[in-house]
């Protein structure tokens, strides 16, 4: 007879909501000198035009430098590398999402039951992915850093917190990774672009998954 499974770790006490995550560095905020802020905006505008004309694949550090009429070194100094540049392009919509689930109205923001917030969170992430999917795919870090980069850890932490409130007897850290896997941009791309599934179908699947994970009824 096989040995019984080890007990689940004791649930941790729910913590307060994390503070708003800054995806870009502090030097990219309004405290920048006026000329540096203008240069950054100019580079991001050039990168946005390249995406509109050629897709995310057309956004290279060299192409942005040419489009913005600056030296390539200027682009590298401002954003570090291509992933940093693409992350900066995603920064605005990412901060809007973060602000909504940290301090916006319920059910996405505080004030609703945790299961309702989980449902709203996944739906919001799926809608954001639908609007910025190609850019999200291009901005994903290499596989070894995909789960440890700050934006992913921040979103996983938020889901973990809600799970601890909804199912405190579960291994919420692992369950959070299961739920976050459903929201992975590569999977969303595969399901929508290659399998022809609609975002509405993925949203319905998210609602069903949350109900099964939290052992709750589907909303009527």
Coordinates of N, CA and C in Angstrom, one line a residue:
X1 N 0.8 -1.2 0.0 CA 0.0 0.0 0.0 C 0.9 1.3 0.0
X2 N 0.6 2.2 -0.9 CA 1.4 3.4 -1.0 C 1.2 4.3 0.2
X3 N 2.3 5.0 0.5 CA 2.2 5.9 1.7 C 1.2 7.1 1.4
X4 N 0.6 7.5 2.4 CA -0.4 8.6 2.3 C 0.4 9.9 1.9
X5 N -0.4 10.8 1.2 CA 0.2 12.0 0.8 C 0.5 12.9 2.0
X6 N 1.6 13.7 1.9 CA 1.9 14.6 3.1 C 0.8 15.6 3.2
X7 N 0.6 16.1 4.4 CA -0.4 17.1 4.6 C -0.1 18.4 3.9
X8 N -1.1 19.1 3.5 CA -0.9 20.4 2.9 C -0.3 21.4 3.9
X9 N 0.5 22.3 3.5 CA 1.0 23.3 4.4 C -0.1 24.1 5.0
X10 N 0.2 24.6 6.2 CA -0.8 25.4 6.9 C -1.1 26.7 6.1
X11 N -2.3 27.1 6.0 CA -2.6 28.3 5.2 C -2.0 29.5 5.9
X12 N -1.5 30.4 5.1 CA -1.0 31.6 5.7 C -2.1 32.6 5.9
X13 N -1.9 33.5 6.8 CA -2.9 34.5 7.1 C -3.0 35.5 5.9
X14 N -4.2 35.8 5.5 CA -4.3 36.8 4.4 C -3.6 38.1 4.8
X15 N -2.9 38.6 3.8 CA -2.2 39.9 4.0 C -3.0 41.0 3.3
X16 N -2.6 42.2 3.6 CA -3.3 43.3 2.9 C -2.9 43.4 1.4
X17 N -3.7 44.1 0.6 CA -3.4 44.2 -0.8 C -2.0 44.8 -1.0
X18 N -1.2 44.3 -1.9 CA 0.1 44.9 -2.2 C 0.0 46.3 -2.8
X19 N 1.0 47.0 -2.7 CA 1.0 48.4 -3.2 C 1.1 48.3 -4.7
X20 N 0.8 49.3 -5.4 CA 0.8 49.4 -6.9 C 2.2 49.1 -7.4
X21 N 2.4 48.1 -8.2 CA 3.7 47.7 -8.8 C 4.1 48.7 -9.9
X22 N 5.3 49.2 -9.8 CA 5.9 50.0 -10.8 C 6.7 49.1 -11.8
X23 N 6.1 48.9 -13.0 CA 6.8 48.1 -13.9 C 8.1 48.7 -14.5
X24 N 8.1 50.0 -14.6 CA 9.3 50.6 -15.1 C 10.0 51.2 -13.9
X25 N 11.3 51.6 -14.1 CA 12.1 52.0 -13.0 C 11.7 53.4 -12.6
X26 N 12.1 53.8 -11.4 CA 11.7 55.1 -10.8 C 12.2 56.2 -11.7
X27 N 13.3 56.0 -12.5 CA 13.8 57.1 -13.3 C 12.9 57.5 -14.4
X28 N 11.9 56.6 -14.7 CA 11.0 56.8 -15.8 C 9.8 57.5 -15.4
X29 N 9.6 57.9 -14.2 CA 8.5 58.6 -13.7 C 8.5 60.1 -13.8
X30 N 7.5 60.8 -13.4 CA 7.4 62.2 -13.7 C 8.6 63.0 -13.1
X31 N 9.4 62.5 -12.3 CA 10.6 63.2 -11.7 C 11.7 63.3 -12.8
X32 N 11.5 62.7 -13.9 CA 12.5 62.9 -15.0 C 12.6 64.4 -15.3
X33 N 13.8 64.8 -15.8 CA 14.0 66.1 -16.3 C 13.1 66.2 -17.5
X34 N 12.6 67.4 -17.8 CA 11.7 67.6 -18.9 C 12.2 67.1 -20.2
X35 N 13.5 67.3 -20.5 CA 14.1 66.9 -21.8 C 14.1 65.3 -21.8
X36 N 14.5 64.7 -20.7 CA 14.5 63.3 -20.7 C 13.1 62.7 -20.9
X37 N 12.1 63.3 -20.2 CA 10.8 62.8 -20.4 C 10.3 62.9 -21.8
X38 N 10.7 64.0 -22.5 CA 10.3 64.2 -23.9 C 11.0 63.1 -24.8
X39 N 12.2 62.9 -24.5 CA 12.9 61.9 -25.3 C 12.3 60.5 -25.1
X40 N 12.0 60.2 -23.9 CA 11.3 58.9 -23.6 C 10.0 58.7 -24.3
X41 N 9.2 59.8 -24.3 CA 7.9 59.8 -25.0 C 8.1 59.7 -26.5
X42 N 9.1 60.3 -27.0 CA 9.4 60.3 -28.4 C 9.8 58.9 -28.8
X43 N 10.6 58.2 -28.0 CA 11.0 56.8 -28.3 C 9.8 55.9 -28.3
X44 N 8.9 56.0 -27.3 CA 7.8 55.2 -27.2 C 6.8 55.4 -28.3
X45 N 6.7 56.7 -28.8 CA 5.8 57.0 -29.9 C 6.4 56.3 -31.2
X46 N 7.7 56.3 -31.3 CA 8.3 55.7 -32.5 C 8.1 54.2 -32.5
X47 N 8.2 53.6 -31.3 CA 8.0 52.1 -31.1 C 6.5 51.8 -31.4
X48 N 5.6 52.6 -31.0 CA 4.2 52.4 -31.2 C 3.9 52.4 -32.7
X49 N 4.5 53.4 -33.4 CA 4.3 53.5 -34.9 C 4.8 52.2 -35.6
X50 N 6.0 51.7 -35.1 CA 6.5 50.5 -35.7 C 5.6 49.3 -35.5
X51 N 5.0 49.2 -34.3 CA 4.1 48.1 -34.0 C 2.9 48.2 -35.0
X52 N 2.3 49.4 -35.1 CA 1.2 49.6 -36.0 C 1.5 49.3 -37.4
X53 N 2.7 49.5 -37.9 CA 3.1 49.3 -39.3 C 3.6 47.9 -39.5
X54 N 4.4 47.3 -38.6 CA 5.1 46.1 -38.8 C 4.8 45.0 -37.8
X55 N 4.0 45.3 -36.8 CA 3.8 44.3 -35.7 C 4.9 44.4 -34.7
X56 N 4.8 43.6 -33.6 CA 5.8 43.7 -32.5 C 7.1 43.2 -33.0
X57 N 7.2 42.3 -34.0 CA 8.4 41.8 -34.6 C 9.3 42.9 -35.2
X58 N 8.6 44.0 -35.6 CA 9.3 45.1 -36.2 C 10.0 46.0 -35.2
X59 N 9.7 45.8 -33.9 CA 10.3 46.7 -32.9 C 11.6 46.1 -32.4
X60 N 12.7 46.7 -32.9 CA 14.0 46.4 -32.5 C 14.6 47.7 -31.9
X61 N 15.7 47.6 -31.2 CA 16.3 48.8 -30.6 C 16.8 49.6 -31.8
X62 N 17.4 49.0 -32.8 CA 17.9 49.7 -34.0 C 16.8 50.4 -34.7
X63 N 15.7 49.7 -34.9 CA 14.6 50.3 -35.7 C 14.0 51.5 -34.9
X64 N 13.8 51.4 -33.6 CA 13.3 52.5 -32.8 C 14.2 53.7 -32.9
X65 N 15.5 53.5 -32.8 CA 16.5 54.6 -32.9 C 16.4 55.3 -34.3
X66 N 16.2 54.5 -35.3 CA 16.1 55.2 -36.7 C 14.8 55.9 -36.8
X67 N 13.7 55.3 -36.3 CA 12.4 56.0 -36.4 C 12.3 57.2 -35.5
X68 N 13.1 57.3 -34.4 CA 13.1 58.4 -33.6 C 14.2 59.4 -33.9
X69 N 15.0 59.0 -34.9 CA 16.2 59.9 -35.3 C 17.1 60.2 -34.1
X70 N 17.5 59.1 -33.4 CA 18.4 59.2 -32.3 C 19.5 58.0 -32.4
X71 N 20.5 58.1 -31.7 CA 21.5 57.0 -31.7 C 21.0 55.8 -31.0
X72 N 21.4 54.6 -31.4 CA 21.0 53.4 -30.8 C 21.3 53.3 -29.3
X73 N 22.5 53.9 -28.9 CA 22.8 54.0 -27.5 C 21.8 54.7 -26.7
X74 N 21.2 55.7 -27.2 CA 20.1 56.4 -26.5 C 19.0 55.5 -26.1
X75 N 18.6 54.6 -27.0 CA 17.5 53.7 -26.8 C 17.9 52.7 -25.7
X76 N 19.1 52.2 -25.8 CA 19.6 51.2 -24.8 C 19.7 51.8 -23.4
X77 N 20.2 53.1 -23.4 CA 20.3 53.7 -22.1 C 19.0 53.9 -21.4
X78 N 18.0 54.2 -22.2 CA 16.6 54.5 -21.7 C 15.9 53.3 -21.2
X79 N 16.0 52.2 -22.0 CA 15.2 51.0 -21.7 C 16.0 49.7 -21.4
X80 N 17.3 49.7 -21.6 CA 18.1 48.6 -21.2 C 18.2 47.6 -22.3
X81 N 17.1 47.0 -22.7 CA 17.1 46.0 -23.8 C 15.7 46.0 -24.4
X82 N 15.5 45.1 -25.4 CA 14.2 45.1 -26.1 C 13.0 44.8 -25.2
X83 N 13.3 43.8 -24.3 CA 12.2 43.5 -23.3 C 11.8 44.7 -22.5
X84 N 12.8 45.5 -22.1 CA 12.5 46.7 -21.3 C 11.7 47.7 -22.1
X85 N 12.0 47.8 -23.4 CA 11.3 48.7 -24.3 C 9.8 48.3 -24.4
X86 N 9.6 47.0 -24.7 CA 8.3 46.4 -24.8 C 7.5 46.5 -23.6
X87 N 8.2 46.3 -22.4 CA 7.5 46.4 -21.1 C 7.0 47.8 -20.9
X88 N 7.9 48.8 -21.3 CA 7.5 50.2 -21.1 C 6.2 50.5 -22.0
X89 N 6.1 49.9 -23.2 CA 4.9 50.1 -24.0 C 3.7 49.5 -23.3
X90 N 3.8 48.4 -22.6 CA 2.7 47.8 -21.9 C 2.4 48.5 -20.6
X91 N 3.3 49.3 -20.1 CA 3.2 49.8 -18.8 C 1.9 50.6 -18.5
X92 N 1.4 51.4 -19.4 CA 0.3 52.2 -19.1 C -1.0 51.3 -18.9
X93 N -1.2 50.3 -19.8 CA -2.4 49.5 -19.6 C -2.2 48.6 -18.4
X94 N -1.0 48.2 -18.1 CA -0.8 47.3 -16.9 C -1.1 48.1 -15.6
X95 N -0.6 49.4 -15.6 CA -0.9 50.2 -14.4 C -2.4 50.4 -14.2
X96 N -3.1 50.6 -15.3 CA -4.6 50.8 -15.3 C -5.2 49.5 -14.6
X97 N -4.8 48.3 -15.1 CA -5.3 47.1 -14.5 C -5.0 47.0 -13.0
X98 N -3.7 47.3 -12.7 CA -3.3 47.2 -11.3 C -4.1 48.2 -10.4
X99 N -4.3 49.4 -10.9 CA -5.0 50.4 -10.1 C -6.5 49.9 -9.9
X100 N -7.0 49.2 -11.0 CA -8.4 48.8 -10.9 C -8.6 47.7 -9.8
X101 N -7.7 46.7 -9.8 CA -7.9 45.6 -8.8 C -7.4 46.0 -7.4
X102 N -6.6 47.0 -7.3 CA -6.1 47.4 -6.0 C -7.0 48.4 -5.3
X103 N -7.6 49.3 -6.1 CA -8.4 50.4 -5.5 C -9.6 50.8 -6.3
X104 N -9.9 50.1 -7.3 CA -11.1 50.5 -8.1 C -12.4 49.9 -7.5
X105 N -13.5 50.1 -8.2 CA -14.7 49.6 -7.7 C -14.8 48.1 -7.8
X106 N -15.6 47.5 -6.9 CA -15.9 46.1 -7.0 C -16.7 45.7 -8.3
X107 N -16.7 44.5 -8.8 CA -16.0 43.4 -8.1 C -14.5 43.2 -8.4
X108 N -14.0 44.0 -9.4 CA -12.5 43.8 -9.6 C -11.7 44.4 -8.4
X109 N -12.2 45.5 -7.9 CA -11.5 46.2 -6.8 C -12.0 45.7 -5.4
X110 N -11.5 46.2 -4.3 CA -11.9 45.7 -3.0 C -13.3 46.0 -2.7
X111 N -13.9 45.2 -1.9 CA -15.3 45.3 -1.5 C -16.2 44.2 -1.9
X112 N -15.8 43.4 -2.8 CA -16.6 42.2 -3.3 C -16.0 41.0 -2.6
X113 N -16.8 39.9 -2.5 CA -16.2 38.6 -2.0 C -15.1 38.2 -2.9
X114 N -14.1 37.4 -2.3 CA -12.9 37.0 -3.0 C -13.2 36.2 -4.3
X115 N -14.2 35.4 -4.3 CA -14.4 34.6 -5.5 C -14.9 35.5 -6.6
X116 N -15.8 36.5 -6.3 CA -16.2 37.4 -7.3 C -15.0 38.2 -7.9
X117 N -14.1 38.6 -7.0 CA -12.9 39.3 -7.4 C -12.0 38.5 -8.3
X118 N -11.9 37.2 -8.0 CA -11.2 36.3 -8.9 C -11.8 36.2 -10.3
X119 N -13.1 36.1 -10.3 CA -13.7 36.0 -11.6 C -13.5 37.3 -12.4
X120 N -13.6 38.5 -11.8 CA -13.5 39.7 -12.4 C -12.0 39.9 -12.9
X121 N -11.1 39.5 -12.0 CA -9.6 39.6 -12.3 C -9.3 38.9 -13.6
X122 N -9.7 37.6 -13.7 CA -9.4 36.8 -14.9 C -10.0 37.4 -16.2
X123 N -11.2 37.9 -16.0 CA -11.9 38.5 -17.2 C -11.2 39.8 -17.6
X124 N -10.7 40.6 -16.7 CA -10.0 41.8 -17.0 C -8.7 41.5 -17.7
X125 N -7.9 40.5 -17.2 CA -6.7 40.1 -17.8 C -6.9 39.6 -19.2
X126 N -7.9 38.8 -19.4 CA -8.2 38.2 -20.8 C -8.6 39.4 -21.7
X127 N -9.3 40.3 -21.3 CA -9.7 41.5 -22.2 C -8.4 42.3 -22.5
X128 N -7.6 42.5 -21.5 CA -6.3 43.2 -21.8 C -5.5 42.4 -22.8
X129 N -5.4 41.1 -22.6 CA -4.6 40.3 -23.6 C -5.2 40.4 -25.0
X130 N -6.5 40.5 -25.1 CA -7.1 40.6 -26.4 C -6.7 41.9 -27.1
X131 N -6.5 42.9 -26.3 CA -6.1 44.2 -26.9 C -4.6 44.4 -27.2
X132 N -3.8 43.6 -26.4 CA -2.3 43.8 -26.5 C -1.6 42.5 -26.7
X133 N -2.2 41.5 -27.3 CA -1.7 40.1 -27.2 C -0.3 40.0 -27.9
X134 N -0.2 40.6 -29.1 CA 1.1 40.5 -29.8 C 2.2 41.1 -29.0
X135 N 1.9 42.3 -28.4 CA 2.9 43.0 -27.7 C 3.3 42.2 -26.4
X136 N 2.3 41.6 -25.7 CA 2.5 40.8 -24.5 C 3.4 39.6 -24.9
X137 N 3.2 39.0 -26.0 CA 4.0 37.8 -26.4 C 5.5 38.3 -26.6
X138 N 5.6 39.4 -27.3 CA 7.0 39.9 -27.6 C 7.7 40.3 -26.3
X139 N 7.0 40.8 -25.3 CA 7.6 41.3 -24.1 C 7.9 40.3 -23.1
X140 N 7.4 39.0 -23.3 CA 7.6 38.0 -22.3 C 9.1 37.7 -22.1
X141 N 9.6 37.6 -20.9 CA 11.0 37.3 -20.7 C 11.3 35.9 -21.1
X142 N 12.6 35.5 -21.1 CA 13.0 34.2 -21.5 C 12.4 33.2 -20.4
X143 N 12.3 31.9 -20.8 CA 11.6 31.0 -20.0 C 12.1 30.9 -18.6
X144 N 13.4 31.0 -18.4 CA 14.0 30.9 -17.1 C 13.5 32.0 -16.1
X145 N 13.1 33.1 -16.7 CA 12.7 34.3 -15.9 C 11.2 34.6 -15.9
X146 N 10.5 33.7 -16.6 CA 9.1 34.1 -16.9 C 8.3 34.1 -15.6
X147 N 8.5 33.3 -14.7 CA 7.7 33.2 -13.4 C 8.3 34.1 -12.3
X148 N 9.5 34.6 -12.5 CA 10.2 35.3 -11.4 C 10.2 36.8 -11.7
X149 N 9.8 37.2 -12.9 CA 9.8 38.7 -13.2 C 8.8 39.4 -12.4
X150 N 9.0 40.6 -12.0 CA 8.1 41.3 -11.1 C 6.7 41.4 -11.5
X151 N 6.3 41.7 -12.7 CA 4.9 41.8 -13.1 C 4.2 40.5 -12.9
X152 N 4.8 39.4 -13.3 CA 4.1 38.0 -13.1 C 4.0 37.7 -11.6
X153 N 5.0 38.0 -10.8 CA 5.0 37.7 -9.4 C 3.9 38.5 -8.7
X154 N 3.8 39.7 -9.2 CA 2.8 40.6 -8.6 C 1.4 40.1 -8.8
X155 N 1.1 39.7 -10.1 CA -0.3 39.2 -10.4 C -0.5 37.9 -9.7
X156 N 0.5 37.0 -9.6 CA 0.3 35.8 -8.9 C 0.1 36.0 -7.4
X157 N 0.8 37.0 -6.8 CA 0.5 37.3 -5.4 C -0.9 37.8 -5.2
X158 N -1.4 38.6 -6.1 CA -2.8 39.0 -5.9 C -3.8 37.8 -6.0
X159 N -3.6 36.9 -6.9 CA -4.4 35.8 -7.0 C -4.3 34.9 -5.8
X160 N -3.1 34.7 -5.3 CA -2.8 33.9 -4.1 C -3.6 34.5 -2.9
X161 N -3.5 35.8 -2.7 CA -4.2 36.5 -1.6 C -5.7 36.2 -1.7
X162 N -6.3 36.3 -2.9 CA -7.8 36.1 -3.0 C -8.1 34.6 -2.7
X163 N -7.2 33.7 -3.1 CA -7.5 32.3 -2.9 C -7.4 32.0 -1.4
X164 N -6.5 32.7 -0.7 CA -6.4 32.5 0.8 C -7.6 32.9 1.5
X165 N -8.3 33.9 1.0 CA -9.5 34.4 1.5 C -10.7 33.5 1.2
X166 N -10.6 32.9 0.0 CA -11.7 32.0 -0.5 C -11.6 30.6 0.0
X167 N -10.4 30.0 -0.1 CA -10.2 28.6 0.3 C -9.0 28.5 1.2
X168 N -9.1 29.0 2.4 CA -7.9 29.0 3.3 C -7.3 27.7 3.6
X169 N -8.0 26.6 3.4 CA -7.4 25.3 3.7 C -6.6 24.7 2.6
X170 N -6.5 25.4 1.4 CA -5.8 24.9 0.3 C -4.4 25.4 0.2
X171 N -3.6 24.7 -0.7 CA -2.2 25.2 -1.0 C -2.4 26.3 -2.0
X172 N -2.7 27.5 -1.5 CA -3.1 28.6 -2.4 C -2.0 29.1 -3.3
X173 N -0.7 29.0 -2.9 CA 0.4 29.4 -3.8 C 0.4 28.5 -5.1
X174 N 0.2 27.2 -4.9 CA 0.2 26.3 -6.1 C -1.1 26.5 -6.9
X175 N -2.2 26.7 -6.3 CA -3.5 26.9 -7.0 C -3.4 28.2 -7.8
X176 N -2.7 29.2 -7.2 CA -2.6 30.5 -8.0 C -1.8 30.3 -9.2
X177 N -0.8 29.4 -9.2 CA 0.0 29.2 -10.4 C -0.9 28.5 -11.5
X178 N -1.8 27.6 -11.0 CA -2.7 26.9 -11.9 C -3.6 27.9 -12.6
X179 N -4.1 28.8 -11.8 CA -5.0 29.8 -12.4 C -4.2 30.8 -13.3
X180 N -3.1 31.2 -12.9 CA -2.3 32.1 -13.8 C -1.9 31.4 -15.1
X181 N -1.7 30.1 -15.1 CA -1.4 29.4 -16.3 C -2.5 29.6 -17.4
X182 N -3.7 29.6 -16.9 CA -4.8 29.8 -17.8 C -4.7 31.2 -18.5
X183 N -4.1 32.2 -17.8 CA -4.0 33.5 -18.4 C -2.7 33.8 -19.1
X184 N -1.9 32.8 -19.3 CA -0.6 33.0 -20.0 C -0.9 33.5 -21.4
X185 N -0.2 34.6 -21.8 CA -0.4 35.1 -23.2 C -0.1 34.1 -24.3
X186 N 0.8 33.2 -24.1 CA 1.1 32.2 -25.2 C -0.1 31.3 -25.3
X187 N -0.7 30.9 -24.2 CA -1.9 30.0 -24.3 C -3.1 30.7 -24.9
X188 N -3.2 32.0 -24.5 CA -4.3 32.8 -25.1 C -4.2 32.9 -26.6
X189 N -2.9 33.2 -27.0 CA -2.7 33.2 -28.4 C -3.0 31.9 -29.1
X190 N -2.6 30.8 -28.6 CA -2.8 29.5 -29.2 C -4.3 29.3 -29.3
X191 N -5.1 29.5 -28.2 CA -6.5 29.2 -28.2 C -7.3 30.2 -29.1
X192 N -6.9 31.4 -29.2 CA -7.7 32.4 -30.0 C -7.2 32.4 -31.5
X193 N -5.9 32.4 -31.7 CA -5.4 32.5 -33.1 C -5.3 31.2 -33.8
X194 N -5.0 30.1 -33.1 CA -4.8 28.8 -33.7 C -6.0 27.9 -33.6
X195 N -6.7 28.0 -32.5 CA -7.9 27.1 -32.3 C -9.2 27.9 -32.6
X196 N -9.1 29.1 -32.8 CA -10.3 29.9 -33.2 C -11.3 30.1 -32.1
X197 N -10.9 30.0 -30.8 CA -11.8 30.3 -29.7 C -11.9 31.8 -29.5
X198 N -13.1 32.2 -29.1 CA -13.4 33.6 -28.8 C -12.9 33.9 -27.4
X199 N -12.7 35.2 -27.1 CA -12.4 35.7 -25.8 C -13.5 35.4 -24.9
X200 N -14.8 35.5 -25.4 CA -15.9 35.2 -24.6 C -15.9 33.8 -24.1
X201 N -15.5 32.9 -24.9 CA -15.4 31.5 -24.5 C -14.4 31.3 -23.4
X202 N -13.2 32.0 -23.6 CA -12.2 31.9 -22.6 C -12.7 32.5 -21.3
X203 N -13.4 33.6 -21.3 CA -13.9 34.1 -20.1 C -14.9 33.2 -19.4
X204 N -15.7 32.5 -20.2 CA -16.6 31.5 -19.6 C -15.9 30.4 -18.9
X205 N -14.8 29.9 -19.6 CA -13.9 28.9 -19.1 C -13.3 29.3 -17.8
X206 N -12.8 30.6 -17.7 CA -12.2 31.1 -16.5 C -13.2 31.1 -15.3
X207 N -14.5 31.5 -15.6 CA -15.5 31.5 -14.5 C -15.7 30.0 -14.0
X208 N -15.7 29.1 -15.0 CA -15.9 27.7 -14.6 C -14.7 27.2 -13.8
X209 N -13.5 27.5 -14.2 CA -12.3 27.1 -13.5 C -12.3 27.6 -12.1
X210 N -12.6 28.9 -11.9 CA -12.6 29.5 -10.6 C -13.6 28.8 -9.7
X211 N -14.8 28.5 -10.2 CA -15.8 27.8 -9.4 C -15.3 26.4 -9.0
X212 N -14.6 25.7 -9.9 CA -14.1 24.4 -9.5 C -13.0 24.4 -8.5
X213 N -12.1 25.4 -8.7 CA -10.9 25.6 -7.8 C -11.4 26.0 -6.4
X214 N -12.4 26.9 -6.3 CA -12.8 27.4 -5.0 C -14.0 26.6 -4.4
X215 N -14.5 25.6 -5.2 CA -15.6 24.8 -4.7 C -16.8 25.6 -4.5
X216 N -17.1 26.5 -5.4 CA -18.3 27.4 -5.3 C -19.2 27.1 -6.5
X217 N -20.4 27.6 -6.4 CA -21.4 27.5 -7.5 C -21.1 28.5 -8.6
X218 N -21.4 28.1 -9.8 CA -21.3 29.1 -10.9 C -22.3 30.2 -10.7
X219 N -21.9 31.4 -11.1 CA -22.9 32.5 -10.9 C -24.1 32.3 -11.9
X220 N -25.2 32.7 -11.4 CA -26.5 32.6 -12.2 C -26.6 33.7 -13.2

